[in-house]
Short mmCIF file of C-alpha atoms in Angstrom, two decimals:
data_model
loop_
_atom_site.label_atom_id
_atom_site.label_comp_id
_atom_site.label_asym_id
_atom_site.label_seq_id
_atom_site.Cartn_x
_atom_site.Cartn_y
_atom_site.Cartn_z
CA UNK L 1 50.02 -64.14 16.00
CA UNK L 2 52.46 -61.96 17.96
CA UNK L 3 54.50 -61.27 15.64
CA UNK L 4 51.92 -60.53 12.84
CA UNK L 5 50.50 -57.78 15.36
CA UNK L 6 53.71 -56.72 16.25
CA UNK L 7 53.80 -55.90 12.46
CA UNK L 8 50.80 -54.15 12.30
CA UNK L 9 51.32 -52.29 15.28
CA UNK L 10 54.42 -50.79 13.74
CA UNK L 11 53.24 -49.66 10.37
CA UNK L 12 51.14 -47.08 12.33
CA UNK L 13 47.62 -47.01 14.10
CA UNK L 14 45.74 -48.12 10.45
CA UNK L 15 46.98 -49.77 6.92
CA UNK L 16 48.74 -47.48 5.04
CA UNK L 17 46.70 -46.84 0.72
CA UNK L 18 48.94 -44.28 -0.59
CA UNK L 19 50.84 -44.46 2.74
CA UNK L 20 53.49 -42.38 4.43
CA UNK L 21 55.78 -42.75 7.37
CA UNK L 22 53.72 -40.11 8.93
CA UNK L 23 49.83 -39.30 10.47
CA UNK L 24 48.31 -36.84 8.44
CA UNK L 25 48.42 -34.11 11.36
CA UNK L 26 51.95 -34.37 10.97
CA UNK L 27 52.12 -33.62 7.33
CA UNK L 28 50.23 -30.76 8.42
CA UNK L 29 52.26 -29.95 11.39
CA UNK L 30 55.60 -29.84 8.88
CA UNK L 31 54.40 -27.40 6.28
CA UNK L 32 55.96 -24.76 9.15
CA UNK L 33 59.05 -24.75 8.98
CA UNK L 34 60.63 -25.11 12.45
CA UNK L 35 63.59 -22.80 11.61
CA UNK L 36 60.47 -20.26 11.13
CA UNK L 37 58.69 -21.60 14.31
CA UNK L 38 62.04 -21.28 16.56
CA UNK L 39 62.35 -17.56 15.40
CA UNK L 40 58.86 -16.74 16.93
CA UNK L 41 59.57 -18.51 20.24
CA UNK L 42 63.19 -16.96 20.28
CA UNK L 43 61.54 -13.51 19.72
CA UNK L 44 59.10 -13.93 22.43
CA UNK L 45 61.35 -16.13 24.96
CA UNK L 46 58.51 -18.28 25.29
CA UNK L 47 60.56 -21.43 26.28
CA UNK L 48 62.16 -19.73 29.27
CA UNK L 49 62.35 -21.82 32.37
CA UNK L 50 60.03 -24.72 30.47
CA UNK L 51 61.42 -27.79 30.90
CA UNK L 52 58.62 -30.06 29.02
CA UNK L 53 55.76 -28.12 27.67
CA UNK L 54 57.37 -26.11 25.52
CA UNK L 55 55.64 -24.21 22.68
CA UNK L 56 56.00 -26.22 19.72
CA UNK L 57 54.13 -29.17 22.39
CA UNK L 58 51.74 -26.20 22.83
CA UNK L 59 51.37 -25.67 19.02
CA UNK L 60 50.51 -29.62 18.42
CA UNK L 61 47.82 -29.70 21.08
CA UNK L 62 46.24 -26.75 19.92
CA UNK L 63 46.29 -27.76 16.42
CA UNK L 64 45.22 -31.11 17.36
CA UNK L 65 42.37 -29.46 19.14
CA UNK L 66 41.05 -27.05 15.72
CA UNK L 67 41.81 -29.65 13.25
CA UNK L 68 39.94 -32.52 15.41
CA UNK L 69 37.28 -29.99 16.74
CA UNK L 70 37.84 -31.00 20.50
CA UNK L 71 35.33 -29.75 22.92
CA UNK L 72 37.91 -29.79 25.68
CA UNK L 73 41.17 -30.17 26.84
CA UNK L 74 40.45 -33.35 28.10
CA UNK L 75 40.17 -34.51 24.80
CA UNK L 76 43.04 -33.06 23.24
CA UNK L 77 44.81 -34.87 25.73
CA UNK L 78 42.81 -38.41 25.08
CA UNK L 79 43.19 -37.82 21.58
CA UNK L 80 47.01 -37.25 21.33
CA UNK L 81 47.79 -40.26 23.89
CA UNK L 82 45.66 -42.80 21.72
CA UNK L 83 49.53 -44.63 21.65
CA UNK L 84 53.11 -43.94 22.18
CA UNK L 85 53.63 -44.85 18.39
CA UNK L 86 51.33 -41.89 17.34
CA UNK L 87 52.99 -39.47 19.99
CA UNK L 88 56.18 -40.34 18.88
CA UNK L 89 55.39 -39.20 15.54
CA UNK L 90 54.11 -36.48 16.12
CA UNK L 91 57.62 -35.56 17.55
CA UNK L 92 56.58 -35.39 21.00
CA UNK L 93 58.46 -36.50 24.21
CA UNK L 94 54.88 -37.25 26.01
CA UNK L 95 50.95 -36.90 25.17
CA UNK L 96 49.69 -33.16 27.46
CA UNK L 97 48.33 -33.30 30.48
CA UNK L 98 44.87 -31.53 31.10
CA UNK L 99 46.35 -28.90 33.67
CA UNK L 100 50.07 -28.60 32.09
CA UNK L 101 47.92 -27.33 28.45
CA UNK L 102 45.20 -25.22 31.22
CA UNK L 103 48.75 -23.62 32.28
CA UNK L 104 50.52 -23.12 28.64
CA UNK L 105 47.13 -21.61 27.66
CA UNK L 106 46.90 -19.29 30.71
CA UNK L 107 50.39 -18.15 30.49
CA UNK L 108 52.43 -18.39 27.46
CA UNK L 109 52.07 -15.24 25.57
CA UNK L 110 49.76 -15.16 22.40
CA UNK L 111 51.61 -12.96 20.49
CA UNK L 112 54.08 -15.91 19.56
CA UNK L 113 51.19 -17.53 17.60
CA UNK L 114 50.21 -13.92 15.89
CA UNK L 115 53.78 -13.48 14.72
CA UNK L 116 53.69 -17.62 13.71
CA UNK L 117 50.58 -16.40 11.68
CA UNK L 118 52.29 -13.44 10.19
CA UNK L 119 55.64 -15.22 9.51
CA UNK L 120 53.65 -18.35 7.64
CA UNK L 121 51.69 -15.87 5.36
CA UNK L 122 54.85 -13.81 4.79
CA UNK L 123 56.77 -17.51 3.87
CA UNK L 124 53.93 -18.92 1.44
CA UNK L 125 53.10 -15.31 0.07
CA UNK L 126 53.71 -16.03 -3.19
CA UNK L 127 52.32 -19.41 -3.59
CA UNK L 128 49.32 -18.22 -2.53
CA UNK L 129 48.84 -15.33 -4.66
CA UNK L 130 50.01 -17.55 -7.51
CA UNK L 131 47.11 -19.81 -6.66
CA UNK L 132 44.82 -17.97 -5.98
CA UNK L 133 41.07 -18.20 -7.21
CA UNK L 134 39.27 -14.27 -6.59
CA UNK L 135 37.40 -13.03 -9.51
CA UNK L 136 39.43 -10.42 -11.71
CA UNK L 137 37.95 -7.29 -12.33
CA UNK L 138 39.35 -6.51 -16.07
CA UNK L 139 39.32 -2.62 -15.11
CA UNK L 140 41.52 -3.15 -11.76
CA UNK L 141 43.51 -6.34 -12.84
CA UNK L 142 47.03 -5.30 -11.54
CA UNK L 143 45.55 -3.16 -8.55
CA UNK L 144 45.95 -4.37 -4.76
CA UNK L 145 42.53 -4.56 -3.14
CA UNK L 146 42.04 -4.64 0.60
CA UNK L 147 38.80 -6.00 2.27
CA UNK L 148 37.90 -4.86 5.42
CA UNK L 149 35.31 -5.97 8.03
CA UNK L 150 34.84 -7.21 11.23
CA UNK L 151 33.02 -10.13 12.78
CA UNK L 152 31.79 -10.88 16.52
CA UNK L 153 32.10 -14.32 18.88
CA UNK L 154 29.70 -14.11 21.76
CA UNK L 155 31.24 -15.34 25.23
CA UNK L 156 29.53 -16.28 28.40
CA UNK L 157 30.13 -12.86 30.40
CA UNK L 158 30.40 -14.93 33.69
CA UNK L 159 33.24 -17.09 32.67
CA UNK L 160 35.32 -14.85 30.37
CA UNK L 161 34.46 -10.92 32.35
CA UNK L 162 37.39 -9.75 30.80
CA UNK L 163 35.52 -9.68 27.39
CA UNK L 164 32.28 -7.46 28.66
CA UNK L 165 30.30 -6.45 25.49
CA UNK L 166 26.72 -5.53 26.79
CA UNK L 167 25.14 -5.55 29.81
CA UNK L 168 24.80 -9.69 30.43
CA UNK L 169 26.99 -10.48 27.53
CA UNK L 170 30.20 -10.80 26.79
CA UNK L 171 32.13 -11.32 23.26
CA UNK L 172 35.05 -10.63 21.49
CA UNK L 173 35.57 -8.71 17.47
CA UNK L 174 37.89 -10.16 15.00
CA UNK L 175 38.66 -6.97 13.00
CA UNK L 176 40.16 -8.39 9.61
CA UNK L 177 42.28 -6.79 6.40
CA UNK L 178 41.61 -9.29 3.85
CA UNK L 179 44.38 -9.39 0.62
CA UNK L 180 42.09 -10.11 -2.40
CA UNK L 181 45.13 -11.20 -4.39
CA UNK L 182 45.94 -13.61 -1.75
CA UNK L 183 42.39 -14.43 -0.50
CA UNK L 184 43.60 -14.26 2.94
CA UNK L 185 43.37 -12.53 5.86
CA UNK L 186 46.72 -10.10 6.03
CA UNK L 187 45.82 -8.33 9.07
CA UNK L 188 44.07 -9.97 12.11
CA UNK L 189 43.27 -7.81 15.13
CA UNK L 190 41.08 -9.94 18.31
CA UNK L 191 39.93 -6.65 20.65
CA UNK L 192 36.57 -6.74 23.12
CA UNK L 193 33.30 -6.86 20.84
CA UNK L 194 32.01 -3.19 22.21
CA UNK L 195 35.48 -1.55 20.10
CA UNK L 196 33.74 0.23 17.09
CA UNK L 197 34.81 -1.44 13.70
CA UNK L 198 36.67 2.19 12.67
CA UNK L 199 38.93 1.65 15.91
CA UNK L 200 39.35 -1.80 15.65
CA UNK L 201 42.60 -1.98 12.99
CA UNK L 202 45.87 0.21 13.41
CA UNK L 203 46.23 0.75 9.51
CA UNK L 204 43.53 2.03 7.69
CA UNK L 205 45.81 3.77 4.80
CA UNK L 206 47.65 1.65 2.96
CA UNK L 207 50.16 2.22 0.50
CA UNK L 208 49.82 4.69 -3.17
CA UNK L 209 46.82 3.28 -5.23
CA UNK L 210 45.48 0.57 -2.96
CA UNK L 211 42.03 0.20 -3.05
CA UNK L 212 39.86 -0.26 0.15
CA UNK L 213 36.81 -2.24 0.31
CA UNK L 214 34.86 -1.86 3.66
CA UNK L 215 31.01 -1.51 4.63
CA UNK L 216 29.41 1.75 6.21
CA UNK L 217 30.95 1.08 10.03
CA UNK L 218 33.91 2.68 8.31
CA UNK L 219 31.85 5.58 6.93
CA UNK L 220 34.18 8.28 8.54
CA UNK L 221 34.83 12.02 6.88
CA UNK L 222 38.40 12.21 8.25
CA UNK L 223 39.43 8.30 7.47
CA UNK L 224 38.36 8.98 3.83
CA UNK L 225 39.99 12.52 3.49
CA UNK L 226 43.02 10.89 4.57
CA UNK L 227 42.98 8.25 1.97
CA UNK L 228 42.68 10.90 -0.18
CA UNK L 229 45.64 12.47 0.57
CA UNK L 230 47.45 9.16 0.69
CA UNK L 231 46.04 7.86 -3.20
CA UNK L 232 43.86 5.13 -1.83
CA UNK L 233 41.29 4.34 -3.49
CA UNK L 234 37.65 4.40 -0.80
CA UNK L 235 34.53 1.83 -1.64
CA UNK L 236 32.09 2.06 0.77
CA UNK L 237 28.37 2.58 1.64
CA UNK L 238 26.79 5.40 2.99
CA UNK L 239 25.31 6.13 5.64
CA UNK L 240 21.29 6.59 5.07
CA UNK L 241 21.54 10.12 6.99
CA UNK L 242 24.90 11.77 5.21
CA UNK L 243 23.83 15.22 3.61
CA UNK L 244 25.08 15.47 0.02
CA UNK L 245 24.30 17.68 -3.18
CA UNK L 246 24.17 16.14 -6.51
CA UNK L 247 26.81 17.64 -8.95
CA UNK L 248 26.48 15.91 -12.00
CA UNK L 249 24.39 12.96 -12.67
CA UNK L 250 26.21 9.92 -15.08
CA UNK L 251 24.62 8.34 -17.86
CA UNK L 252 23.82 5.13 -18.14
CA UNK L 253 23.95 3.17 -20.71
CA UNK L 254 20.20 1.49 -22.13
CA UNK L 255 19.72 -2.26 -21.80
CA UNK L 256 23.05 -2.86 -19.84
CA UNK L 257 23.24 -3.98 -15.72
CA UNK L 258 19.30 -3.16 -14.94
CA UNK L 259 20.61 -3.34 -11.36
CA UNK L 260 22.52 0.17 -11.57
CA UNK L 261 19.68 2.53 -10.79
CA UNK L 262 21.76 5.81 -10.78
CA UNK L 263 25.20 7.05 -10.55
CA UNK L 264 26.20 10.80 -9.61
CA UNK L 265 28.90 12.83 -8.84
CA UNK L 266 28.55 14.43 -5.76
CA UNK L 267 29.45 16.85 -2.88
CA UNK L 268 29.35 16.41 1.16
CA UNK L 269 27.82 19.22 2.59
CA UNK L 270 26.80 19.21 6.00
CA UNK L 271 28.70 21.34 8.66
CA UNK L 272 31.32 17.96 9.72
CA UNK L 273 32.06 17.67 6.26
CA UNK L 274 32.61 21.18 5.91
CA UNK L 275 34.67 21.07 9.46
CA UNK L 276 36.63 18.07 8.33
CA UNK L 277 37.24 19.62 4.61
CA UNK L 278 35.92 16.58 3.29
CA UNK L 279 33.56 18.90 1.40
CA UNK L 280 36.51 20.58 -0.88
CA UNK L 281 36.51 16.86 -3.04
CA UNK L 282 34.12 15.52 -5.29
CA UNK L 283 32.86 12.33 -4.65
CA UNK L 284 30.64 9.53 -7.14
CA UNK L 285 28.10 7.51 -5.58
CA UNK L 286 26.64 4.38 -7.27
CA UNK L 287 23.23 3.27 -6.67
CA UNK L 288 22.75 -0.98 -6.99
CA UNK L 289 19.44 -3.00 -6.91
CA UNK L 290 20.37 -5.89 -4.60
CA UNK L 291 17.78 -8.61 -6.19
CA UNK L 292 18.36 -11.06 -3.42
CA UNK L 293 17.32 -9.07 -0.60
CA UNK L 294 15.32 -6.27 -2.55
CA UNK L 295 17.20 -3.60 -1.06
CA UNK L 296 19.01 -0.65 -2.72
CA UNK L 297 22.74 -0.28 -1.62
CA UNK L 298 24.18 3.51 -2.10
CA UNK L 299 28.02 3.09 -2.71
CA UNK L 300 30.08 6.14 -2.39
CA UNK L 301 33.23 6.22 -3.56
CA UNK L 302 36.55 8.51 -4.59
CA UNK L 303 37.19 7.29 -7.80
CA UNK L 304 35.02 8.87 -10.61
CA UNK L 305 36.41 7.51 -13.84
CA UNK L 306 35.79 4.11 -13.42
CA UNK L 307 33.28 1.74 -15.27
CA UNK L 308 30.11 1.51 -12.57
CA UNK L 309 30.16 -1.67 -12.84
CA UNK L 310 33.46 -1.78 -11.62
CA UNK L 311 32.66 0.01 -8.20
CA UNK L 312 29.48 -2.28 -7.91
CA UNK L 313 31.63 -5.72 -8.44
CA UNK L 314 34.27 -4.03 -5.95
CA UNK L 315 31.74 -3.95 -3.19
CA UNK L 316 30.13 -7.26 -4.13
CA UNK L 317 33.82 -8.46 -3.40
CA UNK L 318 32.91 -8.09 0.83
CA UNK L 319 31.24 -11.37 0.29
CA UNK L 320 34.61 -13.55 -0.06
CA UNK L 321 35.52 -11.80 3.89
CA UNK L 322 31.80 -12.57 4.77
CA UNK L 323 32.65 -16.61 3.66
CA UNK L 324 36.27 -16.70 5.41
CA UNK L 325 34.38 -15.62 8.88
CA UNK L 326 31.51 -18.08 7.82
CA UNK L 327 34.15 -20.72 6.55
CA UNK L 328 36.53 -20.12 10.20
CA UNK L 329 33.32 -20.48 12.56
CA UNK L 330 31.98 -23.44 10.92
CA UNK L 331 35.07 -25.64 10.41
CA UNK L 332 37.66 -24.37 13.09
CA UNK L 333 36.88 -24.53 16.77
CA UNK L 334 36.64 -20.53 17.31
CA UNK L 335 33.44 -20.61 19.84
CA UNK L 336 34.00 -23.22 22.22
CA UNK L 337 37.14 -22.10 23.95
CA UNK L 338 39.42 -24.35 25.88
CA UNK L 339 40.36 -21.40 28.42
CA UNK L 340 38.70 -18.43 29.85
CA UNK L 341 41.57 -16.34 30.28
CA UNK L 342 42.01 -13.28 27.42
CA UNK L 343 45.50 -14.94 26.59
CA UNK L 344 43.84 -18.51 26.12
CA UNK L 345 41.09 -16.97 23.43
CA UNK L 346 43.75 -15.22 21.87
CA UNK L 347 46.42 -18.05 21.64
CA UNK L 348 43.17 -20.67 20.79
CA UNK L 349 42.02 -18.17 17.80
CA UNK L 350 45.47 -17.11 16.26
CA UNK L 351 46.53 -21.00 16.11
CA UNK L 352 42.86 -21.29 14.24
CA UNK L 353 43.81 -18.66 11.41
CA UNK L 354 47.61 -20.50 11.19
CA UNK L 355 45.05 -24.16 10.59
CA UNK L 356 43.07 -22.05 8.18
CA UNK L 357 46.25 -20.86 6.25
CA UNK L 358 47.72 -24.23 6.48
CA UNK L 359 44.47 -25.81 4.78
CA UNK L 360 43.56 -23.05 1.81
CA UNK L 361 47.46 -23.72 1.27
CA UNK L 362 46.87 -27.50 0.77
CA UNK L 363 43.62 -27.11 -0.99
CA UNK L 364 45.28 -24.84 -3.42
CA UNK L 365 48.41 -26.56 -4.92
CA UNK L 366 47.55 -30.07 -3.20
CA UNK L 367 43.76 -30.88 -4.46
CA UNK L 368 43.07 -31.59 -8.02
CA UNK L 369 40.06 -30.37 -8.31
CA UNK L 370 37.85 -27.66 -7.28
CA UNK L 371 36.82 -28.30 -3.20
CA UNK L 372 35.06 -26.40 -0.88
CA UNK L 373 36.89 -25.46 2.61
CA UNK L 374 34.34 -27.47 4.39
CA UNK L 375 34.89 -30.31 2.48
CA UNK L 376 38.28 -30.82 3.02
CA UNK L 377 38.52 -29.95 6.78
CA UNK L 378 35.80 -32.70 6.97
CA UNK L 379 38.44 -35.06 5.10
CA UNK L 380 41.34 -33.64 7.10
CA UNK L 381 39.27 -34.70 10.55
CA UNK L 382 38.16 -37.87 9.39
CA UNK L 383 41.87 -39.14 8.21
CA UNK L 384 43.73 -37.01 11.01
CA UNK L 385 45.28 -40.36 12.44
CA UNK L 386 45.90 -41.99 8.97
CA UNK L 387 49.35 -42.49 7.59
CA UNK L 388 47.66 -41.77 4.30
CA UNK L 389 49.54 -39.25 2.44
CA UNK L 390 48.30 -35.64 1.72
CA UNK L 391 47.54 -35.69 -1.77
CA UNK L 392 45.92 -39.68 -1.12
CA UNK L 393 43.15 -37.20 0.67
CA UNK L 394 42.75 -34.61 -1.20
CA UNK L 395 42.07 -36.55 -4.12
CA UNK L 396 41.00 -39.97 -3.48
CA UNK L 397 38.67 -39.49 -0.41
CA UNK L 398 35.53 -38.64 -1.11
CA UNK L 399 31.56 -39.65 -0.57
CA UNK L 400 30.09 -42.68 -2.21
CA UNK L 401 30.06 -46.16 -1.47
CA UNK L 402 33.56 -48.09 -2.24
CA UNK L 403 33.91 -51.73 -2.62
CA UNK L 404 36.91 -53.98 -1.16
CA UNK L 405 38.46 -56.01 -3.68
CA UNK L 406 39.74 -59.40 -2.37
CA UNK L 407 43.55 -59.23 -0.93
CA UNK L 408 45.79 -62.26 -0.98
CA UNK L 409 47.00 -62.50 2.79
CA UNK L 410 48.53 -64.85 4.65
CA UNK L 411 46.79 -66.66 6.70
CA UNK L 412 46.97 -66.58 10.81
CA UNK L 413 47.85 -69.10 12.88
CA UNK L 414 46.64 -68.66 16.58
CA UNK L 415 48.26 -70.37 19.31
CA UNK L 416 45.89 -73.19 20.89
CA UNK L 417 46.14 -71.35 24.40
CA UNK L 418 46.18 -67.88 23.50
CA UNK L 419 42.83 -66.88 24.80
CA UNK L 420 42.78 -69.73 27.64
CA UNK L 421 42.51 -68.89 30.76
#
């Protein structure tokens, strides 16, 4: 009997269908390369003067924490010290203490996990983009398309007062530049939830003939006269108060897209956009029946030669940013933080977007068949301590009642004393 457990003990903590030498969080844990994770703590020095809890140890309990949704530290510590077998491979000297991950979190600086985030998308760039699912847009096929927007996680002003937002409320922004082709965010910025959306990214212009999809908190004369100058391409709404005169209105077309109500060419003329010299350029502005919410949506834009039913399907193209914040707040542990300090929220977020890379990475060349994100982050927590193999879940787990067929095993002998006292 002994020895039969002693077996069992060391093919890992279950039976192995499909099986690998490794938990599933480790599979995970290995698609970053640690030449790739060394260069971020090198750049940062973030393993200076730590003997034991070192970053990578920080990385796995964080990781732990979003991919298991832990509610605490606590049990990202109970979780990873289940048994030495499973901390061993998850190439760990020791399971975290509570206060040694309170300290990491408090002190090591976030901006190793940003670069880690930067570095991974920058790696798996082309993968990716090469599996990528975002609806083409015949007109713009070969252009790059940039979605911006911004989305805000309310925080208990008493416990985090570094993030004040309103007067009894706190919260922080996640200000986001979303690459359509790779239908990921490129550009994540975390700032206090009072900075306006227009302030809350360092690039706004992007390279010659980039195209720039954003709602009306980035309605701003000078931002689009300098995308002007720089060939960008603007799609936005605006604002319900902008003075304009009508230049030329478009024809359209009988019996095709009842939900474009009017499209114009037209001028900014109010004494800003005269100040700014926004005025000088002619603009086009598209007007689109939303059905669903029985609302008309005024896009204005600087590209008047386009199909208007290209412009409209560019703007409808904010929903895919609207499902990754949806999609990141649902499945990822983003609102219960396991620190208060600004560098704990930070650290706790950017290792959230690295889990969220990590996942649409595996859902994209790994699953067979079309799966939403919330289906297989509820796989990915359910067989986290399974030495099942990747593909195993992605393709063989799923809902529905499953039968055992009988095994041949051998049968075990207990010893006549072995529960005697």
């Amino acid at each position: 009997f002994l020895s039969s457990t002693k077996n069992f003990i060391n093919m890992g903590l279950f039976r192995r269908n499909k099986n690998n030498n490794k938990p599933l969080i480790r599979q995970i844990l290995d698609l970053v390369p640690r030449w790739l994770f060394d260069s971020c703590t090198n750049t940062y020095q973030t393993d200076k003067g730590c003997s034991k809890y070192k970053t990578y140890d920080q990385f796995v309990a964080l990781t732990f924490g979003q991919l298991n949704k832990c509610q605490s530290l606590n049990d990202i510590s109970a979780g990873i010290g289940v048994s030495e077998i499973f901390i061993n491979d998850l190439n760990l000297q020791q399971s975290p203490a509570r206060s040694t991950m309170s300290d990491g979190n408090k002190n090591r600086d976030w901006h190793v996990f940003e670069r880690l985030y930067s570095r991974l998308l920058g790696h798996y760039k082309s993968v990716l983009k090469k599996h990528h699912n975002t609806h083409i847009i015949k007109e713009i096929k070969d252009k790059s398309i940039k979605l911006i927007d911004s989305s805000i996680i309310s925080l208990c002003l008493t416990m985090f007062n570094w993030a004040k937002f309103r007067t009894a409320k706190g919260g922080i922004k996640l200000h986001t530049a979303w690459d359509d082709a790779l239908m990921i965010p490129e550009v994540v910025n975390i700032s206090e939830a009072k900075v306006h959306d227009r302030y809350g990214l360092e690039q706004l212009i992007f390279s010659k003939g980039t195209i720039v999809v954003e709602d009306r908190a980035y309605f701003d004369f000078a931002l689009m006269l300098n995308r002007i100058k720089a060939e960008n391409v603007f799609v936005t709404r605006i604002k319900s108060n902008t003075r304009y005169e009508t230049i030329e209105e478009l024809d359209l077309p009988d019996h095709v897209d009842q939900n474009i109500l009017e499209d114009e060419i037209i001028r900014l003329n109010s004494s800003k956009a005269i100040e700014t010299g926004i005025s000088d350029h002619k603009l086009r502005l598209v007007h689109v029946y939303k059905e669903d919410e029985n609302k008309v949506v005024a896009i204005i834009t600087n590209q008047l030669d386009w199909e208007y039913n290209t412009i409209a399907e560019l703007y409808k193209k904010r929903w895919d940013i609207e499902l990754f914040f949806k999609a990141i707040k649902q499945n990822l542990q983003v609102k219960t933080f396991w620190g208060t300090s600004e560098n704990a929220v930070k650290s706790q977020i950017y290792v959230a977007l690295i889990c969220y890379l990590l996942l649409e990475l595996i859902k994209r060349t790994i699953g067979k068949r079309a799966m939403a994100f919330s289906n297989l982050s509820e796989k990915i927590r359910f067989c986290l301590y399974h030495y099942l193999s990747l593909d195993y879940v992605c393709n063989e787990v799923r809902e529905g009642v499953r039968k055992v067929h009988p095994i041949k095993q051998k049968e075990i002998v207990f010893e006549k004393n072995l529960f005697s006292g």
